[in-house]
Short mmCIF file of C-alpha atoms in Angstrom, two decimals:
data_model
loop_
_atom_site.label_atom_id
_atom_site.label_comp_id
_atom_site.label_asym_id
_atom_site.label_seq_id
_atom_site.Cartn_x
_atom_site.Cartn_y
_atom_site.Cartn_z
CA MET A 12 -7.26 -43.65 -14.32
CA GLN A 13 -10.75 -43.19 -15.73
CA LEU A 14 -11.99 -39.60 -15.61
CA ASP A 15 -15.55 -38.71 -14.67
CA GLU A 16 -17.06 -35.44 -15.93
CA VAL A 17 -19.38 -35.03 -12.95
CA THR A 18 -16.49 -35.39 -10.51
CA ILE A 19 -14.65 -32.67 -12.42
CA THR A 20 -17.71 -30.41 -12.23
CA ARG A 21 -18.17 -31.00 -8.52
CA ALA A 22 -14.49 -30.33 -7.82
CA ILE A 23 -14.68 -26.93 -9.54
CA VAL A 24 -17.97 -25.83 -8.00
CA GLU A 25 -17.29 -27.08 -4.47
CA GLU A 26 -13.80 -25.59 -4.29
CA TYR A 27 -14.88 -22.26 -5.76
CA PHE A 28 -17.80 -21.73 -3.44
CA LYS A 29 -15.89 -22.87 -0.37
CA VAL A 30 -13.39 -20.07 -0.97
CA PHE A 31 -16.02 -17.56 -2.16
CA LEU A 32 -18.07 -17.97 1.01
CA GLU A 33 -14.97 -17.59 3.15
CA TYR A 34 -14.26 -14.27 1.45
CA THR A 35 -17.70 -12.72 1.87
CA ASP A 36 -16.35 -11.14 5.08
CA VAL A 37 -12.84 -9.70 4.73
CA ASP A 38 -10.46 -7.12 6.10
CA VAL A 39 -9.75 -5.39 2.78
CA ALA A 40 -11.66 -5.69 -0.49
CA LEU A 41 -9.83 -4.30 -3.51
CA VAL A 42 -11.90 -3.41 -6.57
CA GLY A 43 -10.00 -3.78 -9.82
CA GLY A 44 -7.11 -6.10 -10.58
CA GLY A 45 -4.64 -3.58 -12.00
CA PRO A 46 -1.02 -3.16 -10.93
CA ALA A 47 -1.70 -0.90 -7.95
CA ASN A 48 -4.17 -3.31 -6.37
CA LEU A 49 -2.05 -6.37 -7.16
CA VAL A 50 0.89 -4.78 -5.36
CA ALA A 51 -1.36 -3.75 -2.48
CA ALA A 52 -2.83 -7.25 -2.22
CA ARG A 53 0.59 -8.84 -1.90
CA TYR A 54 1.79 -6.49 0.86
CA LEU A 55 -1.52 -6.76 2.73
CA ALA A 56 -1.83 -10.55 2.53
CA GLN A 57 1.77 -11.23 3.52
CA ASN A 58 1.05 -9.37 6.74
CA GLY A 59 -1.85 -11.66 7.60
CA ILE A 60 -4.62 -9.34 6.42
CA LYS A 61 -7.59 -11.11 4.82
CA THR A 62 -7.52 -9.64 1.32
CA VAL A 63 -9.60 -10.12 -1.81
CA ILE A 64 -9.58 -8.59 -5.30
CA PHE A 65 -12.69 -8.38 -7.46
CA GLU A 66 -12.03 -7.86 -11.18
CA LYS A 67 -14.85 -7.53 -13.70
CA LYS A 68 -12.80 -8.66 -16.69
CA LEU A 69 -11.68 -12.18 -17.55
CA SER A 70 -8.02 -11.14 -17.38
CA ILE A 71 -6.24 -9.59 -14.41
CA GLY A 72 -3.65 -6.83 -14.79
CA GLY A 73 -5.48 -3.77 -16.06
CA GLY A 74 -3.71 -1.82 -18.78
CA MET A 75 -0.23 -3.13 -18.02
CA TRP A 76 -0.53 -6.06 -20.46
CA GLY A 77 -0.30 -3.77 -23.48
CA GLY A 78 2.78 -1.85 -22.34
CA GLY A 79 3.01 1.31 -24.43
CA MET A 80 0.85 1.29 -27.58
CA MET A 81 0.90 -2.53 -27.62
CA PHE A 82 4.69 -2.70 -27.37
CA PRO A 83 4.95 -5.09 -24.40
CA ARG A 84 7.45 -3.06 -22.40
CA ILE A 85 6.97 -0.73 -19.47
CA VAL A 86 9.19 1.83 -17.81
CA VAL A 87 9.75 2.02 -14.06
CA GLN A 88 11.71 4.79 -12.36
CA GLU A 89 14.37 4.41 -9.68
CA GLU A 90 11.99 4.98 -6.76
CA ALA A 91 9.99 1.85 -7.62
CA ARG A 92 12.83 -0.46 -8.65
CA SER A 93 12.72 -2.22 -5.27
CA ILE A 94 9.15 -3.33 -5.95
CA LEU A 95 10.25 -5.00 -9.19
CA GLU A 96 12.84 -6.85 -7.11
CA ASP A 97 10.27 -7.79 -4.45
CA PHE A 98 8.19 -9.53 -7.13
CA GLY A 99 11.15 -11.04 -8.97
CA ILE A 100 10.45 -9.07 -12.15
CA HIS A 101 13.45 -8.87 -14.48
CA TYR A 102 14.44 -5.40 -15.61
CA LYS A 103 17.15 -3.59 -17.54
CA GLU A 104 18.57 -0.13 -17.00
CA TYR A 105 17.83 1.94 -20.09
CA LYS A 106 19.58 5.03 -18.78
CA GLU A 107 20.17 6.37 -15.31
CA GLY A 108 16.92 6.24 -13.34
CA TYR A 109 14.91 4.55 -16.13
CA TYR A 110 14.33 0.80 -16.09
CA THR A 111 12.46 -1.30 -18.63
CA ALA A 112 10.58 -4.53 -17.97
CA ASN A 113 8.54 -6.96 -20.03
CA SER A 114 4.92 -6.03 -19.38
CA ILE A 115 3.69 -9.61 -19.77
CA GLU A 116 6.20 -10.95 -17.28
CA ALA A 117 5.41 -8.06 -14.95
CA VAL A 118 1.69 -8.78 -14.91
CA GLY A 119 2.22 -12.50 -14.44
CA LYS A 120 4.52 -12.01 -11.49
CA LEU A 121 2.32 -9.37 -9.87
CA ILE A 122 -0.59 -11.80 -10.00
CA SER A 123 1.53 -14.69 -8.77
CA GLY A 124 2.98 -12.56 -5.98
CA ALA A 125 -0.46 -11.54 -4.72
CA ILE A 126 -1.79 -15.11 -4.77
CA ASP A 127 1.35 -16.62 -3.25
CA ALA A 128 1.07 -14.12 -0.38
CA GLY A 129 -2.45 -15.40 0.36
CA ALA A 130 -4.73 -12.91 -1.41
CA GLN A 131 -7.76 -14.24 -3.27
CA ILE A 132 -8.72 -12.98 -6.74
CA PHE A 133 -12.19 -13.37 -8.24
CA ASN A 134 -12.46 -12.42 -11.90
CA LEU A 135 -15.64 -11.77 -13.88
CA VAL A 136 -17.16 -10.23 -10.73
CA GLU A 137 -18.36 -6.65 -11.04
CA VAL A 138 -18.94 -4.18 -8.21
CA GLU A 139 -22.17 -2.29 -8.83
CA ASP A 140 -22.68 -0.59 -5.47
CA VAL A 141 -21.32 -0.28 -1.95
CA MET A 142 -22.80 -0.99 1.46
CA ILE A 143 -22.86 1.88 3.95
CA ARG A 144 -23.64 2.29 7.65
CA GLU A 145 -23.72 5.17 10.11
CA ASP A 146 -22.20 8.43 8.83
CA ASP A 147 -22.29 6.90 5.34
CA ARG A 148 -19.17 4.87 6.08
CA VAL A 149 -18.40 2.32 3.36
CA CYS A 150 -18.47 -1.16 4.91
CA GLY A 151 -18.75 -3.51 1.98
CA LEU A 152 -19.48 -4.13 -1.68
CA VAL A 153 -22.47 -5.11 -3.76
CA ILE A 154 -21.35 -7.58 -6.43
CA ASN A 155 -22.72 -9.42 -9.43
CA TRP A 156 -21.37 -11.47 -12.31
CA ALA A 157 -19.92 -9.15 -14.94
CA PRO A 158 -21.94 -10.82 -17.75
CA VAL A 159 -25.11 -9.72 -15.97
CA SER A 160 -24.46 -6.06 -16.74
CA MET A 161 -23.01 -6.90 -20.15
CA GLY A 162 -26.25 -8.71 -21.02
CA ARG A 163 -28.41 -6.07 -19.30
CA LEU A 164 -30.08 -8.77 -17.25
CA ALA A 165 -32.34 -7.96 -14.31
CA VAL A 166 -30.54 -10.09 -11.72
CA ASP A 167 -30.21 -8.98 -8.11
CA PRO A 168 -26.68 -8.85 -6.67
CA LEU A 169 -25.09 -10.23 -3.51
CA ALA A 170 -23.01 -8.46 -0.85
CA VAL A 171 -19.57 -8.74 0.71
CA ARG A 172 -18.59 -7.16 4.02
CA ALA A 173 -15.21 -5.44 4.29
CA LYS A 174 -13.57 -3.33 6.96
CA LEU A 175 -11.94 -1.29 4.18
CA VAL A 176 -12.53 -0.97 0.44
CA VAL A 177 -9.89 0.12 -2.08
CA ASP A 178 -10.96 1.64 -5.39
CA GLY A 179 -8.35 0.58 -7.93
CA THR A 180 -10.64 0.67 -10.97
CA GLY A 181 -8.46 2.96 -13.04
CA HIS A 182 -9.57 5.96 -15.03
CA ASP A 183 -13.27 5.45 -14.22
CA SER A 184 -12.83 5.36 -10.41
CA ILE A 185 -16.02 3.32 -10.33
CA VAL A 186 -16.40 2.92 -6.57
CA CYS A 187 -15.76 6.57 -5.76
CA SER A 188 -18.04 7.68 -8.60
CA THR A 189 -20.78 5.38 -7.31
CA VAL A 190 -20.56 6.87 -3.83
CA GLN A 191 -20.61 10.37 -5.28
CA ARG A 192 -23.69 9.56 -7.34
CA LYS A 193 -25.64 7.79 -4.58
CA VAL A 194 -24.72 9.69 -1.42
CA PRO A 195 -25.95 13.29 -1.71
CA GLY A 196 -23.29 15.83 -0.85
CA SER A 197 -20.46 13.29 -0.67
CA LYS A 198 -16.99 14.74 -1.11
CA PHE A 199 -13.57 13.16 -1.44
CA LYS A 200 -10.96 15.03 0.54
CA GLY A 201 -13.29 18.00 0.35
CA LYS A 202 -14.09 17.90 -3.37
CA SER A 203 -15.92 15.94 -6.02
CA VAL A 204 -14.37 13.33 -8.31
CA VAL A 205 -13.03 15.57 -11.05
CA GLY A 206 -11.34 13.10 -13.42
CA GLU A 207 -7.77 12.99 -14.59
CA LYS A 208 -5.95 15.78 -16.41
CA PRO A 209 -4.00 15.34 -19.68
CA MET A 210 -0.68 13.52 -19.68
CA TRP A 211 2.31 14.89 -17.76
CA ALA A 212 4.40 11.91 -16.67
CA ASP A 213 6.66 13.65 -14.18
CA VAL A 214 3.88 15.39 -12.25
CA GLY A 215 1.42 12.52 -12.65
CA GLU A 216 3.83 9.97 -11.21
CA ARG A 217 4.41 12.07 -8.11
CA MET A 218 0.79 13.09 -7.63
CA VAL A 219 -0.67 9.58 -7.91
CA VAL A 220 1.34 8.58 -4.85
CA ASP A 221 0.43 11.78 -3.01
CA ALA A 222 -3.28 11.25 -3.79
CA THR A 223 -3.29 7.63 -2.61
CA GLY A 224 -5.10 7.03 0.67
CA GLU A 225 -8.44 7.16 2.43
CA VAL A 226 -10.68 9.49 0.43
CA TYR A 227 -13.99 8.74 2.17
CA PRO A 228 -14.81 6.93 5.41
CA GLY A 229 -13.90 3.29 4.83
CA LEU A 230 -12.92 3.90 1.19
CA LEU A 231 -9.38 4.28 -0.14
CA ALA A 232 -8.21 5.09 -3.66
CA ALA A 233 -5.09 3.80 -5.41
CA GLY A 234 -3.54 3.98 -8.85
CA MET A 235 -5.40 5.77 -11.61
CA ALA A 236 -8.53 5.91 -9.44
CA ALA A 237 -6.58 8.14 -7.05
CA THR A 238 -5.49 10.20 -10.06
CA ALA A 239 -9.11 10.62 -11.17
CA VAL A 240 -10.32 11.54 -7.69
CA SER A 241 -7.60 14.15 -7.21
CA GLY A 242 -7.62 15.56 -10.74
CA SER A 243 -3.96 14.72 -11.35
CA PRO A 244 -2.40 14.27 -14.81
CA ARG A 245 -2.22 10.85 -16.42
CA MET A 246 1.26 9.44 -16.83
CA GLY A 247 1.25 6.86 -19.63
CA PRO A 248 3.25 3.61 -19.77
CA ILE A 249 5.47 4.33 -16.78
CA PHE A 250 4.23 2.14 -13.95
CA GLY A 251 6.39 3.02 -10.97
CA GLY A 252 3.74 5.34 -9.60
CA MET A 253 1.10 2.61 -9.86
CA MET A 254 3.28 0.21 -7.89
CA LEU A 255 4.27 2.79 -5.30
CA SER A 256 0.61 3.74 -4.91
CA GLY A 257 -0.26 0.09 -4.24
CA LYS A 258 2.47 -0.22 -1.63
CA LYS A 259 1.36 3.02 0.03
CA VAL A 260 -2.33 2.12 0.14
CA ALA A 261 -1.44 -1.23 1.73
CA SER A 262 0.52 0.56 4.44
CA ILE A 263 -2.30 3.04 5.08
CA ALA A 264 -4.88 0.25 5.22
CA GLN A 265 -2.78 -1.66 7.76
CA GLY A 266 -2.63 1.45 9.93
CA LEU A 267 -6.39 2.00 9.72
CA LEU A 268 -7.12 -1.63 10.61
CA LYS A 269 -5.12 -1.26 13.83
CA HIS A 270 -7.40 1.51 15.11
#
């Protein structure tokens, strides 16, 4: 067959914007494409919840790609082993309760699992603000192309409506920090975003799951964003807590959507 460049262009643009417009009004909008939000997206979408992830970087997967200090291996503890199995991620038992997995395979299968379940992922899209309504409830996101902020261009953003928003933006907890900065007196579970504490894997892994949930009306936190909001310790290249946080936030979001 003879290929036509304009047909190729039209196929890309038409298909992209058809899906983009469909996902300007969703049940759950997840900000950040790290492991917690990828896990959450899969469990939400497979239960028929209209789910979208916005990631400002070109690549999806957050810090999991690099494993520990660029050694492409991660550790997952016993409590999260079932999630590895849910996503078909191969793992080996290193010693009792400690399992290792290839970080590159893990990221690929988390992404594939979320998409196969029906979630949509838009990369190179940055969240620069939220929409709020009565009682300062978060009801959507203000988005722009990531290169706009990188180039410091004066370009107005667009908006997406969501019944719930999940901050999964890692150490910076961008969505929660934005709300704190722009809504005077805003508190998250009664306190300000305090940032994460130094590394303590055992405590950090437990506390990230405990801290996961709705932290502000309409806004939930998962993964390292939940750690930053709660002031919990960081945990390093063990990712079971991230995955368990994603599964928990999906369950909480489902419960909130039913009310």
